[in-house]
Amino acid sequence: ASGADDTLLARVLGEVDSLSRLGNAAVDRLSPEVLLLCAEAAVKLGRCEEGDSYLQAYLSAKPAANQFLARGYYCAAQVAASRAAGLKAEALVAATVAALEIAQRGLELARTNPNYRFLVYNGSVHIYNIGRVLLRPGRRRHLVGPLKVVVAALAEAEEKDAAWRLQLATQLAYAHDDKGEADAAV
């Protein structure tokens, strides 16, 4: 995003923050989807803890299982992944795997409706970006499950981006090899 976009997003978040200072009644009048959009904007700006606050407000409204909930899972996964930054060794692996599990919930929801095919692609990008820290020998094995789900979901959604699908399938093969499953890697 450009600097102007970031400035605009920050202004919008400031307005919503002003509403929240007026009390719960003012925030309660906001649709849950607006809260999710604020969460996504805050995360995009790198304000993950603020994004998490909006996300928790969104989730407390018990949203329907629709595209917004899938996006909520993706946002929650990004927040969880941001908390893994700076961790080392097994703590990093555990936190990253937990973030991937959250993103997979969003992907599974996106797979349930043909109208959400774009969210399958988006979920694949989120899962790849979150899992990148594990794309090295000795750690790739932790990506077998998430990458299997992603590759299958993109195939089901008939994703046209063959290069992206190939890149993910290749990473899945590396993950299988790293796990000692050479036969599955072929």
Short mmCIF file of N, CA and C in Angstrom, two decimals:
data_model
loop_
_atom_site.label_atom_id
_atom_site.label_comp_id
_atom_site.label_asym_id
_atom_site.label_seq_id
_atom_site.Cartn_x
_atom_site.Cartn_y
_atom_site.Cartn_z
N ALA A 1 0.84 -1.18 0.00
CA ALA A 1 0.00 0.00 0.00
C ALA A 1 0.88 1.24 0.00
N SER A 2 0.35 2.29 -0.55
CA SER A 2 1.10 3.54 -0.60
C SER A 2 1.03 4.25 0.74
N GLY A 3 1.85 5.25 0.90
CA GLY A 3 1.82 6.05 2.12
C GLY A 3 0.46 6.70 2.32
N ALA A 4 -0.16 7.14 1.22
CA ALA A 4 -1.48 7.77 1.32
C ALA A 4 -2.52 6.76 1.81
N ASP A 5 -2.42 5.51 1.32
CA ASP A 5 -3.34 4.47 1.78
C ASP A 5 -3.17 4.21 3.27
N ASP A 6 -1.90 4.15 3.69
CA ASP A 6 -1.62 3.92 5.12
C ASP A 6 -2.17 5.06 5.96
N THR A 7 -2.03 6.28 5.49
CA THR A 7 -2.54 7.44 6.21
C THR A 7 -4.05 7.38 6.32
N LEU A 8 -4.70 7.02 5.23
CA LEU A 8 -6.16 6.92 5.23
C LEU A 8 -6.62 5.81 6.18
N LEU A 9 -5.96 4.66 6.13
CA LEU A 9 -6.32 3.57 7.04
C LEU A 9 -6.13 4.00 8.50
N ALA A 10 -5.05 4.68 8.78
CA ALA A 10 -4.81 5.15 10.14
C ALA A 10 -5.88 6.13 10.58
N ARG A 11 -6.33 7.01 9.67
CA ARG A 11 -7.41 7.96 10.01
C ARG A 11 -8.71 7.23 10.33
N VAL A 12 -9.04 6.23 9.53
CA VAL A 12 -10.26 5.46 9.76
C VAL A 12 -10.19 4.76 11.12
N LEU A 13 -9.05 4.15 11.41
CA LEU A 13 -8.89 3.49 12.71
C LEU A 13 -9.02 4.50 13.84
N GLY A 14 -8.49 5.69 13.64
CA GLY A 14 -8.62 6.75 14.65
C GLY A 14 -10.07 7.11 14.90
N GLU A 15 -10.86 7.19 13.83
CA GLU A 15 -12.30 7.50 13.97
C GLU A 15 -13.02 6.40 14.75
N VAL A 16 -12.70 5.16 14.45
CA VAL A 16 -13.33 4.04 15.16
C VAL A 16 -12.89 4.05 16.62
N ASP A 17 -11.62 4.37 16.87
CA ASP A 17 -11.14 4.47 18.25
C ASP A 17 -11.91 5.56 18.99
N SER A 18 -12.18 6.68 18.32
CA SER A 18 -12.96 7.76 18.94
C SER A 18 -14.34 7.27 19.32
N LEU A 19 -14.95 6.50 18.44
CA LEU A 19 -16.26 5.93 18.75
C LEU A 19 -16.19 5.02 19.97
N SER A 20 -15.14 4.23 20.04
CA SER A 20 -15.03 3.28 21.16
C SER A 20 -14.87 4.02 22.48
N ARG A 21 -14.27 5.22 22.46
CA ARG A 21 -14.15 5.99 23.70
C ARG A 21 -15.50 6.55 24.15
N LEU A 22 -16.45 6.62 23.24
CA LEU A 22 -17.80 7.08 23.60
C LEU A 22 -18.56 6.01 24.37
N GLY A 23 -18.07 4.80 24.34
CA GLY A 23 -18.70 3.72 25.10
C GLY A 23 -19.14 2.58 24.22
N ASN A 24 -19.54 1.51 24.88
CA ASN A 24 -19.93 0.30 24.18
C ASN A 24 -21.13 0.50 23.26
N ALA A 25 -22.05 1.39 23.62
CA ALA A 25 -23.25 1.59 22.80
C ALA A 25 -22.86 2.07 21.40
N ALA A 26 -21.87 2.96 21.32
CA ALA A 26 -21.45 3.47 20.02
C ALA A 26 -20.80 2.37 19.20
N VAL A 27 -19.96 1.57 19.83
CA VAL A 27 -19.29 0.49 19.11
C VAL A 27 -20.30 -0.60 18.74
N ASP A 28 -21.26 -0.84 19.60
CA ASP A 28 -22.26 -1.87 19.32
C ASP A 28 -23.07 -1.55 18.07
N ARG A 29 -23.15 -0.28 17.71
CA ARG A 29 -23.90 0.11 16.51
C ARG A 29 -23.12 -0.19 15.23
N LEU A 30 -21.83 -0.45 15.37
CA LEU A 30 -21.05 -0.81 14.19
C LEU A 30 -21.37 -2.25 13.81
N SER A 31 -21.43 -2.50 12.53
CA SER A 31 -21.66 -3.88 12.11
C SER A 31 -20.40 -4.68 12.43
N PRO A 32 -20.56 -5.97 12.70
CA PRO A 32 -19.38 -6.80 12.96
C PRO A 32 -18.38 -6.75 11.81
N GLU A 33 -18.88 -6.64 10.59
CA GLU A 33 -18.00 -6.61 9.43
C GLU A 33 -17.09 -5.38 9.44
N VAL A 34 -17.60 -4.25 9.95
CA VAL A 34 -16.78 -3.04 10.06
C VAL A 34 -15.64 -3.29 11.04
N LEU A 35 -15.94 -3.98 12.13
CA LEU A 35 -14.90 -4.31 13.10
C LEU A 35 -13.82 -5.20 12.47
N LEU A 36 -14.25 -6.14 11.64
CA LEU A 36 -13.29 -7.00 10.94
C LEU A 36 -12.44 -6.18 9.98
N LEU A 37 -13.06 -5.28 9.24
CA LEU A 37 -12.30 -4.43 8.33
C LEU A 37 -11.27 -3.59 9.09
N CYS A 38 -11.65 -3.11 10.27
CA CYS A 38 -10.70 -2.37 11.11
C CYS A 38 -9.56 -3.28 11.55
N ALA A 39 -9.88 -4.51 11.91
CA ALA A 39 -8.85 -5.47 12.32
C ALA A 39 -7.88 -5.71 11.17
N GLU A 40 -8.42 -5.94 9.98
CA GLU A 40 -7.56 -6.17 8.81
C GLU A 40 -6.68 -4.96 8.51
N ALA A 41 -7.27 -3.76 8.63
CA ALA A 41 -6.50 -2.54 8.37
C ALA A 41 -5.38 -2.37 9.39
N ALA A 42 -5.69 -2.61 10.66
CA ALA A 42 -4.67 -2.46 11.70
C ALA A 42 -3.53 -3.45 11.47
N VAL A 43 -3.86 -4.68 11.13
CA VAL A 43 -2.82 -5.69 10.88
C VAL A 43 -1.99 -5.27 9.67
N LYS A 44 -2.64 -4.78 8.64
CA LYS A 44 -1.91 -4.33 7.44
C LYS A 44 -0.94 -3.22 7.79
N LEU A 45 -1.30 -2.37 8.75
CA LEU A 45 -0.42 -1.28 9.17
C LEU A 45 0.63 -1.72 10.17
N GLY A 46 0.62 -3.02 10.51
CA GLY A 46 1.59 -3.53 11.48
C GLY A 46 1.19 -3.29 12.92
N ARG A 47 -0.05 -2.89 13.14
CA ARG A 47 -0.56 -2.64 14.49
C ARG A 47 -1.37 -3.87 14.92
N CYS A 48 -0.66 -4.98 15.09
CA CYS A 48 -1.32 -6.27 15.28
C CYS A 48 -2.09 -6.38 16.58
N GLU A 49 -1.59 -5.79 17.65
CA GLU A 49 -2.32 -5.88 18.92
C GLU A 49 -3.63 -5.10 18.83
N GLU A 50 -3.59 -3.95 18.18
CA GLU A 50 -4.81 -3.17 17.96
C GLU A 50 -5.76 -3.96 17.06
N GLY A 51 -5.19 -4.59 16.04
CA GLY A 51 -5.99 -5.43 15.15
C GLY A 51 -6.65 -6.56 15.91
N ASP A 52 -5.91 -7.13 16.85
CA ASP A 52 -6.47 -8.21 17.65
C ASP A 52 -7.65 -7.73 18.49
N SER A 53 -7.60 -6.51 18.99
CA SER A 53 -8.72 -5.96 19.76
C SER A 53 -9.98 -5.88 18.90
N TYR A 54 -9.82 -5.36 17.70
CA TYR A 54 -10.97 -5.29 16.78
C TYR A 54 -11.45 -6.69 16.42
N LEU A 55 -10.52 -7.58 16.21
CA LEU A 55 -10.86 -8.95 15.85
C LEU A 55 -11.65 -9.62 16.97
N GLN A 56 -11.23 -9.42 18.20
CA GLN A 56 -11.95 -10.02 19.33
C GLN A 56 -13.36 -9.44 19.43
N ALA A 57 -13.50 -8.14 19.16
CA ALA A 57 -14.83 -7.52 19.16
C ALA A 57 -15.69 -8.13 18.06
N TYR A 58 -15.10 -8.34 16.90
CA TYR A 58 -15.82 -8.98 15.79
C TYR A 58 -16.27 -10.39 16.18
N LEU A 59 -15.36 -11.16 16.72
CA LEU A 59 -15.67 -12.55 17.07
C LEU A 59 -16.68 -12.64 18.22
N SER A 60 -16.68 -11.66 19.10
CA SER A 60 -17.64 -11.68 20.22
C SER A 60 -19.07 -11.50 19.73
N ALA A 61 -19.23 -10.98 18.52
CA ALA A 61 -20.56 -10.81 17.93
C ALA A 61 -21.09 -12.13 17.37
N LYS A 62 -20.31 -13.21 17.52
CA LYS A 62 -20.68 -14.53 17.02
C LYS A 62 -21.10 -14.46 15.54
N PRO A 63 -20.14 -14.12 14.68
CA PRO A 63 -20.46 -13.93 13.26
C PRO A 63 -20.87 -15.23 12.58
N ALA A 64 -21.63 -15.07 11.52
CA ALA A 64 -22.06 -16.21 10.71
C ALA A 64 -20.85 -16.83 10.02
N ALA A 65 -20.98 -18.09 9.68
CA ALA A 65 -19.90 -18.80 8.95
C ALA A 65 -19.97 -18.41 7.49
N ASN A 66 -19.39 -17.25 7.18
CA ASN A 66 -19.40 -16.75 5.81
C ASN A 66 -18.00 -16.25 5.45
N GLN A 67 -17.89 -15.52 4.34
CA GLN A 67 -16.59 -15.07 3.88
C GLN A 67 -15.91 -14.17 4.91
N PHE A 68 -16.68 -13.42 5.69
CA PHE A 68 -16.07 -12.55 6.68
C PHE A 68 -15.42 -13.35 7.80
N LEU A 69 -16.03 -14.44 8.18
CA LEU A 69 -15.43 -15.28 9.21
C LEU A 69 -14.14 -15.91 8.69
N ALA A 70 -14.13 -16.33 7.43
CA ALA A 70 -12.89 -16.87 6.85
C ALA A 70 -11.81 -15.80 6.89
N ARG A 71 -12.14 -14.59 6.53
CA ARG A 71 -11.18 -13.48 6.58
C ARG A 71 -10.77 -13.21 8.02
N GLY A 72 -11.69 -13.38 8.96
CA GLY A 72 -11.36 -13.22 10.37
C GLY A 72 -10.32 -14.23 10.82
N TYR A 73 -10.47 -15.47 10.36
CA TYR A 73 -9.46 -16.48 10.68
C TYR A 73 -8.10 -16.10 10.09
N TYR A 74 -8.10 -15.62 8.85
CA TYR A 74 -6.84 -15.22 8.23
C TYR A 74 -6.18 -14.09 9.03
N CYS A 75 -7.00 -13.15 9.46
CA CYS A 75 -6.49 -12.02 10.24
C CYS A 75 -5.95 -12.52 11.58
N ALA A 76 -6.69 -13.41 12.24
CA ALA A 76 -6.24 -13.97 13.53
C ALA A 76 -4.92 -14.72 13.35
N ALA A 77 -4.78 -15.41 12.24
CA ALA A 77 -3.53 -16.14 11.97
C ALA A 77 -2.37 -15.16 11.80
N GLN A 78 -2.61 -14.04 11.14
CA GLN A 78 -1.56 -13.04 10.98
C GLN A 78 -1.14 -12.46 12.33
N VAL A 79 -2.13 -12.21 13.19
CA VAL A 79 -1.82 -11.70 14.53
C VAL A 79 -0.99 -12.74 15.29
N ALA A 80 -1.42 -13.99 15.24
CA ALA A 80 -0.68 -15.05 15.93
C ALA A 80 0.74 -15.17 15.38
N ALA A 81 0.89 -15.06 14.07
CA ALA A 81 2.22 -15.15 13.46
C ALA A 81 3.09 -13.96 13.89
N SER A 82 2.49 -12.80 14.04
CA SER A 82 3.27 -11.63 14.46
C SER A 82 3.82 -11.83 15.87
N ARG A 83 3.10 -12.56 16.68
CA ARG A 83 3.57 -12.84 18.05
C ARG A 83 4.71 -13.86 18.05
N ALA A 84 4.87 -14.59 16.97
CA ALA A 84 5.96 -15.56 16.86
C ALA A 84 7.28 -14.89 16.48
N ALA A 85 7.19 -13.67 15.98
CA ALA A 85 8.40 -12.94 15.57
C ALA A 85 9.33 -12.81 16.77
N GLY A 86 10.58 -13.11 16.53
CA GLY A 86 11.57 -13.00 17.60
C GLY A 86 11.76 -14.28 18.39
N LEU A 87 10.86 -15.23 18.22
CA LEU A 87 11.04 -16.51 18.91
C LEU A 87 12.10 -17.33 18.19
N LYS A 88 12.65 -18.28 18.88
CA LYS A 88 13.69 -19.14 18.31
C LYS A 88 13.34 -20.60 18.51
N ALA A 89 13.94 -21.44 17.71
CA ALA A 89 13.91 -22.90 17.84
C ALA A 89 12.47 -23.42 17.95
N GLU A 90 12.25 -24.29 18.91
CA GLU A 90 10.95 -24.97 19.03
C GLU A 90 9.81 -24.02 19.38
N ALA A 91 10.11 -22.93 20.09
CA ALA A 91 9.06 -21.95 20.39
C ALA A 91 8.55 -21.30 19.10
N LEU A 92 9.47 -21.01 18.18
CA LEU A 92 9.08 -20.45 16.88
C LEU A 92 8.25 -21.45 16.10
N VAL A 93 8.68 -22.70 16.09
CA VAL A 93 7.94 -23.73 15.36
C VAL A 93 6.54 -23.87 15.93
N ALA A 94 6.43 -23.97 17.25
CA ALA A 94 5.12 -24.16 17.88
C ALA A 94 4.19 -22.98 17.61
N ALA A 95 4.70 -21.77 17.72
CA ALA A 95 3.86 -20.58 17.49
C ALA A 95 3.45 -20.48 16.02
N THR A 96 4.35 -20.83 15.13
CA THR A 96 4.04 -20.77 13.70
C THR A 96 3.02 -21.84 13.32
N VAL A 97 3.19 -23.04 13.85
CA VAL A 97 2.22 -24.11 13.58
C VAL A 97 0.84 -23.72 14.12
N ALA A 98 0.79 -23.09 15.28
CA ALA A 98 -0.49 -22.64 15.83
C ALA A 98 -1.13 -21.60 14.92
N ALA A 99 -0.35 -20.66 14.40
CA ALA A 99 -0.87 -19.65 13.48
C ALA A 99 -1.37 -20.30 12.19
N LEU A 100 -0.63 -21.29 11.70
CA LEU A 100 -1.05 -22.01 10.49
C LEU A 100 -2.37 -22.73 10.70
N GLU A 101 -2.57 -23.29 11.88
CA GLU A 101 -3.83 -23.99 12.17
C GLU A 101 -5.01 -23.02 12.12
N ILE A 102 -4.81 -21.81 12.59
CA ILE A 102 -5.88 -20.80 12.53
C ILE A 102 -6.18 -20.46 11.08
N ALA A 103 -5.14 -20.24 10.29
CA ALA A 103 -5.35 -19.92 8.87
C ALA A 103 -6.05 -21.06 8.14
N GLN A 104 -5.71 -22.30 8.51
CA GLN A 104 -6.36 -23.45 7.87
C GLN A 104 -7.85 -23.48 8.17
N ARG A 105 -8.27 -23.01 9.33
CA ARG A 105 -9.71 -22.95 9.62
C ARG A 105 -10.40 -22.02 8.63
N GLY A 106 -9.76 -20.90 8.33
CA GLY A 106 -10.31 -19.99 7.33
C GLY A 106 -10.36 -20.62 5.96
N LEU A 107 -9.30 -21.35 5.61
CA LEU A 107 -9.26 -22.02 4.31
C LEU A 107 -10.34 -23.09 4.22
N GLU A 108 -10.53 -23.84 5.27
CA GLU A 108 -11.58 -24.87 5.27
C GLU A 108 -12.96 -24.24 5.08
N LEU A 109 -13.19 -23.11 5.73
CA LEU A 109 -14.46 -22.41 5.55
C LEU A 109 -14.60 -21.91 4.12
N ALA A 110 -13.53 -21.39 3.55
CA ALA A 110 -13.57 -20.90 2.17
C ALA A 110 -13.86 -22.03 1.18
N ARG A 111 -13.40 -23.22 1.50
CA ARG A 111 -13.62 -24.37 0.61
C ARG A 111 -15.08 -24.79 0.56
N THR A 112 -15.89 -24.39 1.52
CA THR A 112 -17.27 -24.86 1.61
C THR A 112 -18.21 -24.19 0.61
N ASN A 113 -17.79 -23.09 0.01
CA ASN A 113 -18.69 -22.35 -0.85
C ASN A 113 -17.96 -21.96 -2.14
N PRO A 114 -18.49 -22.37 -3.29
CA PRO A 114 -17.83 -22.04 -4.56
C PRO A 114 -17.68 -20.53 -4.77
N ASN A 115 -18.53 -19.73 -4.15
CA ASN A 115 -18.43 -18.28 -4.29
C ASN A 115 -17.22 -17.70 -3.55
N TYR A 116 -16.60 -18.50 -2.71
CA TYR A 116 -15.46 -18.04 -1.92
C TYR A 116 -14.13 -18.50 -2.50
N ARG A 117 -14.12 -18.86 -3.78
CA ARG A 117 -12.88 -19.37 -4.39
C ARG A 117 -11.72 -18.37 -4.24
N PHE A 118 -12.04 -17.09 -4.33
CA PHE A 118 -10.98 -16.08 -4.17
C PHE A 118 -10.38 -16.16 -2.78
N LEU A 119 -11.16 -16.58 -1.80
CA LEU A 119 -10.64 -16.72 -0.44
C LEU A 119 -9.75 -17.95 -0.30
N VAL A 120 -9.94 -18.93 -1.16
CA VAL A 120 -9.04 -20.09 -1.16
C VAL A 120 -7.65 -19.63 -1.59
N TYR A 121 -7.60 -18.86 -2.65
CA TYR A 121 -6.32 -18.32 -3.10
C TYR A 121 -5.70 -17.44 -2.01
N ASN A 122 -6.50 -16.52 -1.44
CA ASN A 122 -6.00 -15.64 -0.39
C ASN A 122 -5.46 -16.45 0.78
N GLY A 123 -6.19 -17.50 1.15
CA GLY A 123 -5.75 -18.35 2.25
C GLY A 123 -4.43 -19.03 1.94
N SER A 124 -4.25 -19.43 0.68
CA SER A 124 -2.99 -20.07 0.31
C SER A 124 -1.83 -19.09 0.47
N VAL A 125 -2.07 -17.84 0.14
CA VAL A 125 -1.03 -16.81 0.30
C VAL A 125 -0.72 -16.59 1.78
N HIS A 126 -1.76 -16.49 2.59
CA HIS A 126 -1.55 -16.30 4.04
C HIS A 126 -0.77 -17.49 4.63
N ILE A 127 -1.18 -18.68 4.28
CA ILE A 127 -0.52 -19.87 4.83
C ILE A 127 0.94 -19.92 4.38
N TYR A 128 1.20 -19.62 3.13
CA TYR A 128 2.58 -19.61 2.65
C TYR A 128 3.40 -18.55 3.39
N ASN A 129 2.85 -17.34 3.50
CA ASN A 129 3.60 -16.27 4.15
C ASN A 129 3.87 -16.58 5.62
N ILE A 130 2.89 -17.13 6.31
CA ILE A 130 3.08 -17.48 7.71
C ILE A 130 4.10 -18.61 7.84
N GLY A 131 4.03 -19.59 6.96
CA GLY A 131 4.91 -20.74 7.04
C GLY A 131 6.31 -20.53 6.51
N ARG A 132 6.58 -19.39 5.91
CA ARG A 132 7.90 -19.14 5.31
C ARG A 132 9.05 -19.35 6.28
N VAL A 133 8.83 -19.01 7.54
CA VAL A 133 9.93 -19.16 8.52
C VAL A 133 10.32 -20.62 8.70
N LEU A 134 9.46 -21.53 8.27
CA LEU A 134 9.75 -22.96 8.40
C LEU A 134 10.28 -23.57 7.10
N LEU A 135 10.46 -22.77 6.07
CA LEU A 135 10.92 -23.27 4.78
C LEU A 135 12.44 -23.41 4.75
N ARG A 136 12.93 -24.26 5.64
CA ARG A 136 14.36 -24.55 5.66
C ARG A 136 14.55 -25.97 6.15
N PRO A 137 15.64 -26.58 5.75
CA PRO A 137 15.88 -27.98 6.14
C PRO A 137 15.75 -28.17 7.66
N GLY A 138 15.08 -29.25 8.02
CA GLY A 138 14.87 -29.56 9.42
C GLY A 138 13.58 -29.00 9.99
N ARG A 139 13.01 -28.02 9.29
CA ARG A 139 11.75 -27.42 9.76
C ARG A 139 10.61 -27.59 8.77
N ARG A 140 10.95 -27.86 7.51
CA ARG A 140 9.91 -28.00 6.48
C ARG A 140 8.89 -29.07 6.83
N ARG A 141 9.32 -30.09 7.55
CA ARG A 141 8.42 -31.21 7.88
C ARG A 141 7.15 -30.74 8.57
N HIS A 142 7.22 -29.62 9.25
CA HIS A 142 6.05 -29.09 9.95
C HIS A 142 5.01 -28.51 8.99
N LEU A 143 5.39 -28.38 7.73
CA LEU A 143 4.50 -27.78 6.73
C LEU A 143 3.75 -28.82 5.89
N VAL A 144 4.00 -30.11 6.12
CA VAL A 144 3.34 -31.13 5.31
C VAL A 144 1.82 -30.98 5.39
N GLY A 145 1.27 -30.94 6.58
CA GLY A 145 -0.19 -30.84 6.74
C GLY A 145 -0.77 -29.60 6.10
N PRO A 146 -0.29 -28.40 6.47
CA PRO A 146 -0.85 -27.19 5.87
C PRO A 146 -0.70 -27.14 4.36
N LEU A 147 0.46 -27.54 3.84
CA LEU A 147 0.65 -27.49 2.39
C LEU A 147 -0.21 -28.51 1.66
N LYS A 148 -0.42 -29.68 2.26
CA LYS A 148 -1.33 -30.66 1.65
C LYS A 148 -2.72 -30.07 1.49
N VAL A 149 -3.19 -29.42 2.54
CA VAL A 149 -4.53 -28.81 2.52
C VAL A 149 -4.59 -27.71 1.46
N VAL A 150 -3.56 -26.88 1.40
CA VAL A 150 -3.53 -25.77 0.44
C VAL A 150 -3.52 -26.29 -0.99
N VAL A 151 -2.66 -27.25 -1.28
CA VAL A 151 -2.56 -27.78 -2.64
C VAL A 151 -3.90 -28.40 -3.06
N ALA A 152 -4.52 -29.15 -2.16
CA ALA A 152 -5.82 -29.77 -2.47
C ALA A 152 -6.90 -28.71 -2.65
N ALA A 153 -6.91 -27.70 -1.80
CA ALA A 153 -7.93 -26.65 -1.90
C ALA A 153 -7.80 -25.87 -3.20
N LEU A 154 -6.58 -25.58 -3.62
CA LEU A 154 -6.39 -24.86 -4.89
C LEU A 154 -6.82 -25.72 -6.07
N ALA A 155 -6.58 -27.01 -5.99
CA ALA A 155 -7.02 -27.91 -7.06
C ALA A 155 -8.55 -27.94 -7.11
N GLU A 156 -9.20 -28.06 -5.95
CA GLU A 156 -10.67 -28.06 -5.90
C GLU A 156 -11.24 -26.77 -6.46
N ALA A 157 -10.60 -25.66 -6.13
CA ALA A 157 -11.09 -24.35 -6.58
C ALA A 157 -10.73 -24.07 -8.04
N GLU A 158 -10.01 -25.02 -8.66
CA GLU A 158 -9.57 -24.88 -10.05
C GLU A 158 -8.81 -23.58 -10.26
N GLU A 159 -7.90 -23.31 -9.32
CA GLU A 159 -7.07 -22.10 -9.40
C GLU A 159 -6.28 -22.10 -10.70
N LYS A 160 -6.32 -20.99 -11.39
CA LYS A 160 -5.70 -20.87 -12.72
C LYS A 160 -4.22 -20.53 -12.65
N ASP A 161 -3.75 -20.03 -11.53
CA ASP A 161 -2.35 -19.62 -11.41
C ASP A 161 -1.47 -20.86 -11.24
N ALA A 162 -1.07 -21.43 -12.39
CA ALA A 162 -0.31 -22.68 -12.38
C ALA A 162 1.05 -22.52 -11.72
N ALA A 163 1.68 -21.38 -11.88
CA ALA A 163 3.00 -21.15 -11.28
C ALA A 163 2.89 -21.18 -9.75
N TRP A 164 1.84 -20.58 -9.22
CA TRP A 164 1.63 -20.57 -7.77
C TRP A 164 1.36 -21.99 -7.26
N ARG A 165 0.52 -22.70 -7.96
CA ARG A 165 0.22 -24.08 -7.57
C ARG A 165 1.49 -24.94 -7.63
N LEU A 166 2.31 -24.75 -8.64
CA LEU A 166 3.55 -25.50 -8.77
C LEU A 166 4.51 -25.16 -7.63
N GLN A 167 4.61 -23.89 -7.31
CA GLN A 167 5.49 -23.48 -6.21
C GLN A 167 5.07 -24.15 -4.90
N LEU A 168 3.78 -24.18 -4.64
CA LEU A 168 3.29 -24.80 -3.40
C LEU A 168 3.48 -26.32 -3.43
N ALA A 169 3.23 -26.94 -4.57
CA ALA A 169 3.43 -28.38 -4.69
C ALA A 169 4.91 -28.74 -4.52
N THR A 170 5.77 -27.90 -5.02
CA THR A 170 7.21 -28.13 -4.85
C THR A 170 7.60 -28.02 -3.39
N GLN A 171 7.09 -27.02 -2.72
CA GLN A 171 7.38 -26.88 -1.28
C GLN A 171 6.81 -28.06 -0.49
N LEU A 172 5.66 -28.57 -0.92
CA LEU A 172 5.10 -29.76 -0.27
C LEU A 172 6.03 -30.96 -0.46
N ALA A 173 6.57 -31.10 -1.65
CA ALA A 173 7.52 -32.21 -1.91
C ALA A 173 8.75 -32.07 -1.02
N TYR A 174 9.27 -30.87 -0.90
CA TYR A 174 10.42 -30.64 0.00
C TYR A 174 10.05 -30.97 1.45
N ALA A 175 8.84 -30.60 1.85
CA ALA A 175 8.39 -30.87 3.22
C ALA A 175 8.29 -32.38 3.47
N HIS A 176 7.74 -33.10 2.51
CA HIS A 176 7.68 -34.56 2.63
C HIS A 176 9.09 -35.14 2.75
N ASP A 177 9.99 -34.67 1.89
CA ASP A 177 11.36 -35.17 1.92
C ASP A 177 12.00 -34.87 3.28
N ASP A 178 11.77 -33.69 3.81
CA ASP A 178 12.32 -33.29 5.10
C ASP A 178 11.76 -34.17 6.23
N LYS A 179 10.55 -34.65 6.04
CA LYS A 179 9.91 -35.51 7.04
C LYS A 179 10.31 -36.97 6.87
N GLY A 180 11.09 -37.27 5.84
CA GLY A 180 11.52 -38.63 5.60
C GLY A 180 10.51 -39.44 4.83
N GLU A 181 9.62 -38.76 4.12
CA GLU A 181 8.59 -39.42 3.33
C GLU A 181 8.92 -39.23 1.85
N ALA A 182 10.03 -39.80 1.42
CA ALA A 182 10.49 -39.59 0.05
C ALA A 182 9.47 -40.06 -0.98
N ASP A 183 8.77 -41.15 -0.70
CA ASP A 183 7.77 -41.65 -1.66
C ASP A 183 6.66 -40.63 -1.88
N ALA A 184 6.24 -39.97 -0.82
CA ALA A 184 5.17 -38.96 -0.94
C ALA A 184 5.67 -37.70 -1.64
N ALA A 185 6.97 -37.50 -1.61
CA ALA A 185 7.54 -36.29 -2.22
C ALA A 185 7.54 -36.36 -3.74
N VAL A 186 7.36 -37.54 -4.31
CA VAL A 186 7.40 -37.70 -5.77
C VAL A 186 6.06 -37.37 -6.37
#
